[in-house]
Structure formats: structure tokens, C-alpha cells
């Protein structure tokens, strides 16, 4: 890992608000392609998923999702997915939501990672109707499934998403969710 990347991770955690945001954007862009230093930062990012600062938890989740997509040849995400998934239940809804919105990238990694992601999303979609903001969470999960489908063209994802939409009792939300798949 070169010094520039090390500096970006440092700024991402300890810079000013503007420096942290700029580092987030640059790291997210960098992580949209394979990198050879993923495991140099992996364990530190797993640790940050439980940091007291919601911004740190959110950033760690975003970085890990991208690393799992493009730079996880050992499939470590299979072992660490539960730690990442826990952030989708974060007490700070914005942290949970940022994690939910980036989590679909995990499915770009291995087939096993895709299955793990889809199983968790499907179960939560079906059982999460008692959660606060559950309609928004469902919307974000369906959008993530759409994003994953657009990248992989895996018809199983589309079929699962349409089945989830059909299972929604409220016609207003069923229509809203269906628009994601138009």
C-alpha cells in the first residue's frame, strides 16, 4: 500500500470534516477496482465497524463492501459478513442506511458472497416489518438488489426481488418498490 493510500485512510479517520469527506470519496473511487493491499487494512476496518463514532462505522462498512466486491480473493467477507451486517441495525439510522445502501457490492465478489447477501436481505425484508423505517429499509434493499442485478445480469436476483415486491400487502408500497424494477 503506497503512502497516498495510507494518508487517505488517516485523513478518513482523523482529518477535518472536509478532509474526512474528501478522503471517503477518493477511497471509495479507488476501491471500485481491485487493489493488492486489501488485507493490509481489512482487520482495522472490521474493528471500526464497532467504533463509537457513527461516521467511522459507516466509512468502514463502505470500504469493506467495496473491498469484498473487488479485492477479496480469500473470501474473508464470508467470515466477517455478520460484523458488517450488524451495522445495518445501527442505532444511528443514517449509519445503518449508508451501510444498507453500499452492502449490495458484497454480492459482486464470489458466488458464495452473493448468496450470503441475498439470503440476509430476503430474510430481513420478510421479517423486518416491525422495524422503524422498515419501508425505507426495504426500498434500499430492493435498490441494492437492482444495482447487483444491473452489474451481474443474474436473473435469480430479479426473480427474488419481484417475489419480495409481490409479498408486500400495501399496494402503495408495492407500486413504489415495483418502480425500482421498471
Backbone as CSV, one residue per row, in Angstrom:
resi,resn,N_x,N_y,N_z,CA_x,CA_y,CA_z,C_x,C_y,C_z
1,UNK,0.859,-1.175,0.000,0.000,0.000,0.000,0.902,1.233,0.000
2,UNK,0.638,2.133,-0.925,1.514,3.303,-1.018,1.138,4.365,0.018
3,UNK,2.003,5.342,0.147,1.845,6.379,1.169,0.563,7.186,0.956
4,UNK,0.202,7.436,-0.288,-1.010,8.214,-0.567,-2.248,7.518,0.014
5,UNK,-2.346,6.210,-0.169,-3.491,5.460,0.361,-3.465,5.474,1.886
6,UNK,-2.291,5.286,2.471,-2.167,5.351,3.932,-2.628,6.712,4.439
7,UNK,-2.213,7.764,3.749,-2.613,9.116,4.144,-4.125,9.307,4.023
8,UNK,-4.721,8.747,2.983,-6.175,8.862,2.822,-6.916,8.162,3.955
9,UNK,-6.460,6.971,4.339,-7.094,6.288,5.469,-6.920,7.093,6.757
10,UNK,-5.751,7.678,6.938,-5.506,8.513,8.119,-6.445,9.719,8.121
11,UNK,-6.546,10.401,6.985,-7.453,11.549,6.885,-8.905,11.124,7.059
12,UNK,-9.243,9.963,6.550,-10.605,9.445,6.663,-11.020,9.296,8.127
13,UNK,-10.050,9.022,8.976,-10.351,8.834,10.394,-10.101,10.086,11.233
14,UNK,-9.064,10.845,10.901,-8.614,11.890,11.820,-8.532,13.283,11.217
15,UNK,-8.935,13.451,9.982,-8.864,14.767,9.362,-10.004,15.670,9.801
16,UNK,-10.011,16.872,9.255,-11.140,17.769,9.477,-12.368,17.156,8.803
17,UNK,-13.516,17.729,9.048,-14.737,17.207,8.434,-14.599,17.163,6.909
18,UNK,-14.077,18.229,6.333,-13.910,18.287,4.877,-12.868,17.271,4.400
19,UNK,-11.765,17.141,5.124,-10.727,16.175,4.751,-11.252,14.743,4.830
20,UNK,-12.044,14.460,5.872,-12.619,13.110,6.011,-13.537,12.799,4.836
21,UNK,-14.357,13.768,4.461,-15.285,13.557,3.346,-14.532,13.377,2.026
22,UNK,-13.550,14.228,1.779,-12.756,14.105,0.548,-12.029,12.763,0.495
23,UNK,-11.497,12.327,1.638,-10.808,11.028,1.699,-11.791,9.895,1.429
24,UNK,-13.003,9.997,1.984,-14.038,8.991,1.737,-14.309,8.868,0.240
25,UNK,-14.512,9.989,-0.412,-14.806,9.962,-1.847,-13.652,9.366,-2.644
26,UNK,-12.432,9.762,-2.321,-11.284,9.259,-3.075,-11.054,7.771,-2.811
27,UNK,-11.196,7.356,-1.554,-11.028,5.931,-1.252,-12.126,5.103,-1.908
28,UNK,-13.368,5.573,-1.835,-14.451,4.825,-2.479,-14.198,4.674,-3.973
29,UNK,-13.694,5.714,-4.603,-13.373,5.637,-6.026,-12.236,4.643,-6.275
30,UNK,-11.213,4.697,-5.463,-10.076,3.775,-5.586,-10.519,2.329,-5.408
31,UNK,-11.452,2.111,-4.487,-11.875,0.751,-4.146,-12.881,0.168,-5.131
32,UNK,-13.235,0.907,-6.162,-14.130,0.394,-7.201,-13.387,-0.471,-8.212
33,UNK,-12.153,-0.797,-7.913,-11.334,-1.669,-8.762,-10.450,-2.503,-7.841
34,UNK,-9.896,-3.578,-8.335,-9.051,-4.420,-7.478,-7.823,-3.667,-6.955
35,UNK,-7.523,-3.910,-5.690,-6.302,-3.387,-5.068,-5.572,-4.565,-4.428
36,UNK,-4.264,-4.459,-4.329,-3.493,-5.581,-3.788,-3.195,-5.435,-2.296
37,UNK,-3.731,-4.410,-1.664,-3.460,-4.158,-0.252,-4.707,-4.327,0.624
38,UNK,-5.725,-4.988,0.125,-6.987,-5.094,0.866,-6.804,-5.686,2.264
39,UNK,-5.971,-6.706,2.379,-5.829,-7.361,3.680,-4.902,-6.595,4.622
40,UNK,-4.231,-5.569,4.120,-3.444,-4.697,4.996,-4.361,-3.841,5.869
41,UNK,-5.565,-3.563,5.384,-6.495,-2.699,6.124,-7.735,-3.445,6.615
42,UNK,-7.941,-4.652,6.164,-9.178,-5.396,6.423,-9.520,-5.477,7.909
43,UNK,-8.592,-5.984,8.718,-8.878,-6.175,10.145,-9.147,-4.852,10.856
44,UNK,-8.434,-3.806,10.463,-8.687,-2.489,11.054,-10.097,-2.007,10.714
45,UNK,-10.534,-2.268,9.494,-11.887,-1.867,9.095,-12.941,-2.670,9.852
46,UNK,-12.698,-3.958,10.052,-13.631,-4.772,10.845,-13.761,-4.182,12.247
47,UNK,-12.637,-3.777,12.823,-12.652,-3.168,14.152,-13.454,-1.868,14.157
48,UNK,-13.302,-1.074,13.110,-14.007,0.208,13.041,-15.524,0.048,12.921
49,UNK,-15.995,-1.127,12.553,-17.444,-1.343,12.463,-18.133,-1.183,13.809
50,UNK,-17.371,-1.255,14.893,-17.942,-1.085,16.234,-17.392,0.160,16.931
51,UNK,-16.790,1.063,16.195,-16.257,2.306,16.752,-17.390,3.124,17.365
52,UNK,-17.060,3.949,18.340,-18.096,4.773,18.978,-18.637,5.859,18.046
53,UNK,-17.879,6.204,17.020,-18.268,7.241,16.065,-19.014,6.618,14.881
54,UNK,-20.250,7.029,14.693,-21.067,6.506,13.602,-20.467,6.757,12.230
55,UNK,-19.770,7.881,12.067,-19.117,8.157,10.784,-18.052,7.106,10.480
56,UNK,-17.295,6.729,11.510,-16.256,5.707,11.320,-16.882,4.363,10.959
57,UNK,-17.981,4.022,11.633,-18.667,2.760,11.325,-19.169,2.760,9.881
58,UNK,-19.752,3.865,9.470,-20.287,3.978,8.115,-19.179,3.880,7.068
59,UNK,-18.096,4.606,7.292,-16.984,4.563,6.337,-16.401,3.158,6.246
60,UNK,-16.196,2.531,7.395,-15.631,1.172,7.400,-16.526,0.223,6.612
61,UNK,-17.837,0.352,6.786,-18.774,-0.510,6.056,-18.684,-0.260,4.549
62,UNK,-18.576,1.003,4.164,-18.473,1.325,2.739,-17.182,0.771,2.141
63,UNK,-16.081,0.926,2.853,-14.798,0.423,2.351,-14.806,-1.102,2.271
64,UNK,-15.310,-1.750,3.309,-15.334,-3.221,3.314,-16.213,-3.776,2.202
65,UNK,-17.344,-3.145,1.963,-18.227,-3.614,0.890,-17.521,-3.559,-0.455
66,UNK,-16.787,-2.505,-0.676,-16.051,-2.378,-1.939,-14.872,-3.352,-2.005
67,UNK,-14.163,-3.508,-0.901,-13.065,-4.483,-0.884,-13.594,-5.890,-1.144
68,UNK,-14.731,-6.219,-0.539,-15.322,-7.551,-0.741,-15.691,-7.764,-2.207
69,UNK,-16.092,-6.699,-2.867,-16.506,-6.798,-4.269,-15.343,-7.066,-5.211
70,UNK,-14.249,-6.395,-4.995,-13.184,-6.398,-5.999,-11.833,-6.929,-5.524
71,UNK,-11.650,-7.036,-4.213,-10.298,-7.304,-3.699,-10.288,-8.292,-2.541
72,UNK,-11.125,-9.316,-2.613,-11.199,-10.306,-1.541,-11.039,-11.720,-2.102
73,UNK,-9.864,-12.045,-2.656,-9.687,-13.368,-3.260,-9.781,-14.518,-2.256
74,UNK,-9.556,-14.226,-0.972,-9.653,-15.265,0.061,-11.080,-15.426,0.584
75,UNK,-11.997,-14.601,0.098,-13.396,-14.626,0.553,-13.529,-14.411,2.060
76,UNK,-12.743,-13.512,2.598,-12.832,-13.208,4.032,-14.201,-12.663,4.416
77,UNK,-14.886,-12.066,3.471,-16.191,-11.496,3.778,-17.159,-12.557,4.288
78,UNK,-16.971,-13.796,3.879,-17.859,-14.859,4.358,-17.752,-15.011,5.869
79,UNK,-16.569,-14.844,6.398,-16.342,-14.944,7.842,-16.769,-13.653,8.551
80,UNK,-16.595,-12.530,7.889,-16.804,-11.231,8.529,-18.131,-10.561,8.178
81,UNK,-18.955,-11.222,7.383,-20.201,-10.598,6.937,-21.103,-10.219,8.107
82,UNK,-21.170,-11.066,9.124,-22.058,-10.765,10.251,-21.686,-9.452,10.936
83,UNK,-20.395,-9.169,11.042,-19.968,-7.900,11.641,-20.435,-6.724,10.782
84,UNK,-20.332,-6.873,9.481,-20.796,-5.838,8.560,-22.321,-5.714,8.622
85,UNK,-23.007,-6.837,8.648,-24.470,-6.856,8.690,-25.004,-6.165,9.946
86,UNK,-24.304,-6.296,11.060,-24.756,-5.674,12.307,-24.871,-4.157,12.174
87,UNK,-24.052,-3.563,11.334,-24.108,-2.111,11.159,-25.407,-1.695,10.465
88,UNK,-26.080,-2.606,9.786,-27.374,-2.276,9.174,-28.462,-2.097,10.231
89,UNK,-28.159,-2.465,11.480,-29.079,-2.272,12.608,-28.606,-1.143,13.517
90,UNK,-27.667,-0.347,13.067,-27.034,0.677,13.894,-28.073,1.584,14.543
91,UNK,-27.781,2.024,15.753,-28.668,2.936,16.469,-28.821,4.282,15.778
92,UNK,-27.807,4.682,15.038,-27.904,5.900,14.229,-28.404,5.474,12.854
93,UNK,-29.612,5.870,12.525,-30.216,5.391,11.283,-29.402,5.772,10.054
94,UNK,-28.791,6.948,10.062,-28.006,7.363,8.895,-26.824,6.413,8.682
95,UNK,-26.230,5.930,9.755,-25.127,4.969,9.654,-25.635,3.648,9.097
96,UNK,-26.755,3.190,9.632,-27.358,1.945,9.139,-27.711,2.082,7.659
97,UNK,-28.283,3.205,7.306,-28.735,3.393,5.923,-27.565,3.456,4.946
98,UNK,-26.507,4.159,5.307,-25.330,4.187,4.430,-24.774,2.784,4.226
99,UNK,-24.820,1.981,5.265,-24.342,0.598,5.161,-25.258,-0.210,4.249
100,UNK,-26.555,-0.088,4.456,-27.525,-0.810,3.625,-27.344,-0.434,2.151
101,UNK,-27.115,0.848,1.890,-27.020,1.318,0.510,-25.747,0.866,-0.200
102,UNK,-24.742,0.467,0.536,-23.489,0.016,-0.086,-23.306,-1.497,-0.023
103,UNK,-24.098,-2.158,0.793,-23.917,-3.584,1.069,-24.044,-4.471,-0.167
104,UNK,-24.825,-4.050,-1.147,-25.022,-4.866,-2.356,-23.707,-5.198,-3.042
105,UNK,-22.708,-4.345,-2.859,-21.415,-4.581,-3.513,-20.775,-5.890,-3.065
106,UNK,-21.086,-6.327,-1.857,-20.565,-7.609,-1.371,-20.911,-8.715,-2.371
107,UNK,-22.088,-8.633,-2.956,-22.540,-9.635,-3.915,-21.773,-9.650,-5.223
108,UNK,-20.937,-8.662,-5.448,-20.103,-8.636,-6.650,-18.863,-9.508,-6.498
109,UNK,-18.584,-9.937,-5.276,-17.424,-10.792,-5.030,-17.695,-12.196,-5.540
110,UNK,-17.602,-13.145,-4.676,-17.815,-14.548,-5.061,-19.304,-14.890,-5.107
111,UNK,-19.606,-16.037,-5.702,-20.990,-16.528,-5.699,-21.474,-16.762,-4.274
112,UNK,-20.596,-17.262,-3.420,-20.974,-17.507,-2.021,-21.305,-16.194,-1.316
113,UNK,-20.553,-15.143,-1.600,-20.825,-13.838,-1.003,-22.157,-13.284,-1.509
114,UNK,-22.428,-13.488,-2.789,-23.705,-13.037,-3.355,-24.869,-13.757,-2.674
115,UNK,-24.742,-15.063,-2.501,-25.796,-15.838,-1.840,-26.001,-15.385,-0.401
116,UNK,-24.908,-15.113,0.293,-24.985,-14.654,1.678,-25.723,-13.323,1.757
117,UNK,-25.368,-12.405,0.888,-26.038,-11.111,0.833,-27.531,-11.282,0.550
118,UNK,-27.861,-12.048,-0.485,-29.263,-12.213,-0.875,-30.083,-12.883,0.218
119,UNK,-29.514,-13.860,0.893,-30.245,-14.544,1.962,-30.552,-13.590,3.116
120,UNK,-29.566,-12.805,3.510,-29.783,-11.849,4.600,-30.827,-10.801,4.221
121,UNK,-30.721,-10.281,3.013,-31.667,-9.259,2.567,-33.080,-9.830,2.485
122,UNK,-33.210,-11.008,1.923,-34.525,-11.637,1.788,-35.151,-11.884,3.158
123,UNK,-34.380,-12.420,4.076,-34.901,-12.684,5.422,-35.322,-11.393,6.113
124,UNK,-34.504,-10.371,6.010,-34.819,-9.102,6.674,-36.020,-8.435,6.024
125,UNK,-36.142,-8.529,4.723,-37.283,-7.958,4.018,-38.571,-8.594,4.530
126,UNK,-38.546,-9.912,4.689,-39.742,-10.643,5.122,-40.058,-10.417,6.592
127,UNK,-39.020,-10.324,7.425,-39.224,-10.295,8.877,-39.047,-8.916,9.502
128,UNK,-38.666,-7.915,8.724,-38.315,-6.619,9.290,-39.434,-5.609,9.371
129,UNK,-40.677,-6.038,9.194,-41.774,-5.068,9.135,-42.108,-4.432,10.480
130,UNK,-41.459,-4.856,11.551,-41.667,-4.233,12.863,-40.597,-3.180,13.149
131,UNK,-39.602,-3.095,12.264,-38.527,-2.124,12.450,-39.010,-0.717,12.124
132,UNK,-38.426,0.242,12.817,-38.659,1.633,12.469,-38.077,1.863,11.073
133,UNK,-38.756,2.631,10.257,-38.313,2.959,8.893,-38.229,1.737,7.981
134,UNK,-39.005,0.706,8.267,-38.864,-0.532,7.502,-39.197,-0.352,6.017
135,UNK,-40.109,0.565,5.674,-40.423,0.740,4.251,-39.230,1.349,3.507
136,UNK,-38.521,2.234,4.165,-37.322,2.822,3.566,-36.201,1.787,3.475
137,UNK,-36.063,0.976,4.510,-35.062,-0.095,4.511,-35.362,-1.078,3.378
138,UNK,-36.619,-1.451,3.244,-36.997,-2.355,2.149,-36.667,-1.741,0.793
139,UNK,-36.972,-0.467,0.646,-36.681,0.228,-0.605,-35.179,0.178,-0.907
140,UNK,-34.370,0.458,0.104,-32.914,0.441,-0.091,-32.408,-0.955,-0.433
141,UNK,-32.969,-1.979,0.208,-32.554,-3.345,-0.116,-32.930,-3.705,-1.555
142,UNK,-34.122,-3.329,-1.963,-34.537,-3.612,-3.343,-33.685,-2.844,-4.348
143,UNK,-33.330,-1.607,-4.004,-32.445,-0.839,-4.889,-31.074,-1.505,-4.965
144,UNK,-30.587,-2.010,-3.840,-29.318,-2.735,-3.841,-29.387,-3.986,-4.696
145,UNK,-30.497,-4.701,-4.605,-30.673,-5.886,-5.451,-30.693,-5.485,-6.924
146,UNK,-31.321,-4.358,-7.213,-31.352,-3.871,-8.598,-29.943,-3.529,-9.076
147,UNK,-29.194,-2.842,-8.224,-27.816,-2.491,-8.581,-26.990,-3.748,-8.848
148,UNK,-27.157,-4.751,-7.997,-26.424,-6.004,-8.163,-26.851,-6.706,-9.453
149,UNK,-28.142,-6.709,-9.720,-28.648,-7.296,-10.967,-28.067,-6.571,-12.187
150,UNK,-28.059,-5.242,-12.139,-27.535,-4.471,-13.269,-26.066,-4.785,-13.539
151,UNK,-25.326,-5.091,-12.502,-23.902,-5.423,-12.658,-23.685,-6.870,-13.104
152,UNK,-24.544,-7.784,-12.638,-24.294,-9.218,-12.866,-25.219,-9.849,-13.899
153,UNK,-26.379,-9.245,-14.127,-27.407,-9.793,-15.030,-27.846,-11.194,-14.589
154,UNK,-27.814,-11.419,-13.291,-28.227,-12.700,-12.713,-29.745,-12.672,-12.526
155,UNK,-30.452,-13.453,-13.317,-31.918,-13.456,-13.292,-32.484,-13.921,-11.949
156,UNK,-31.721,-14.691,-11.200,-32.171,-15.142,-9.876,-32.422,-13.933,-8.973
157,UNK,-31.571,-12.939,-9.072,-31.728,-11.730,-8.257,-33.035,-11.029,-8.615
158,UNK,-33.292,-10.881,-9.891,-34.524,-10.223,-10.338,-35.747,-11.003,-9.873
159,UNK,-35.704,-12.308,-10.017,-36.825,-13.150,-9.588,-37.078,-12.996,-8.094
160,UNK,-36.013,-13.034,-7.304,-36.170,-12.884,-5.850,-36.747,-11.518,-5.501
161,UNK,-36.247,-10.478,-6.153,-36.734,-9.130,-5.870,-38.216,-8.992,-6.215
162,UNK,-38.614,-9.503,-7.369,-40.020,-9.404,-7.771,-40.922,-10.208,-6.842
163,UNK,-40.432,-11.333,-6.349,-41.198,-12.112,-5.372,-41.353,-11.337,-4.065
164,UNK,-40.304,-10.655,-3.642,-40.400,-9.838,-2.428,-41.416,-8.717,-2.619
165,UNK,-41.377,-8.071,-3.770,-42.326,-6.992,-4.050,-43.752,-7.532,-4.043
166,UNK,-43.971,-8.685,-4.650,-45.307,-9.294,-4.672,-45.803,-9.649,-3.278
167,UNK,-44.888,-9.863,-2.343,-45.282,-10.253,-0.985,-45.738,-9.073,-0.132
168,UNK,-45.556,-7.856,-0.632,-45.929,-6.655,0.120,-47.438,-6.472,0.052
169,UNK,-48.064,-6.327,1.217,-49.521,-6.202,1.285,-50.030,-4.817,0.875
170,UNK,-49.300,-3.785,1.219,-49.739,-2.418,0.963,-49.521,-2.066,-0.513
171,UNK,-50.620,-1.818,-1.268,-50.489,-1.527,-2.703,-49.641,-0.289,-2.994
172,UNK,-49.673,0.694,-2.094,-48.881,1.910,-2.282,-47.391,1.567,-2.330
173,UNK,-46.948,0.762,-1.382,-45.527,0.410,-1.336,-45.170,-0.624,-2.392
174,UNK,-46.098,-1.497,-2.689,-45.842,-2.466,-3.747,-45.568,-1.726,-5.065
175,UNK,-46.356,-0.699,-5.337,-46.179,0.090,-6.555,-44.852,0.852,-6.519
176,UNK,-44.550,1.445,-5.362,-43.299,2.195,-5.214,-42.094,1.280,-5.436
177,UNK,-42.110,0.100,-4.821,-40.992,-0.836,-4.956,-40.883,-1.360,-6.390
178,UNK,-42.022,-1.557,-7.032,-42.012,-2.080,-8.405,-41.330,-1.105,-9.367
179,UNK,-41.410,0.192,-9.072,-40.772,1.193,-9.942,-39.260,0.992,-10.021
180,UNK,-38.678,0.437,-8.981,-37.234,0.174,-8.985,-36.880,-0.808,-10.092
181,UNK,-37.828,-1.683,-10.425,-37.560,-2.754,-11.398,-38.159,-2.491,-12.763
182,UNK,-38.654,-1.287,-13.004,-39.203,-0.939,-14.327,-38.092,-0.696,-15.307
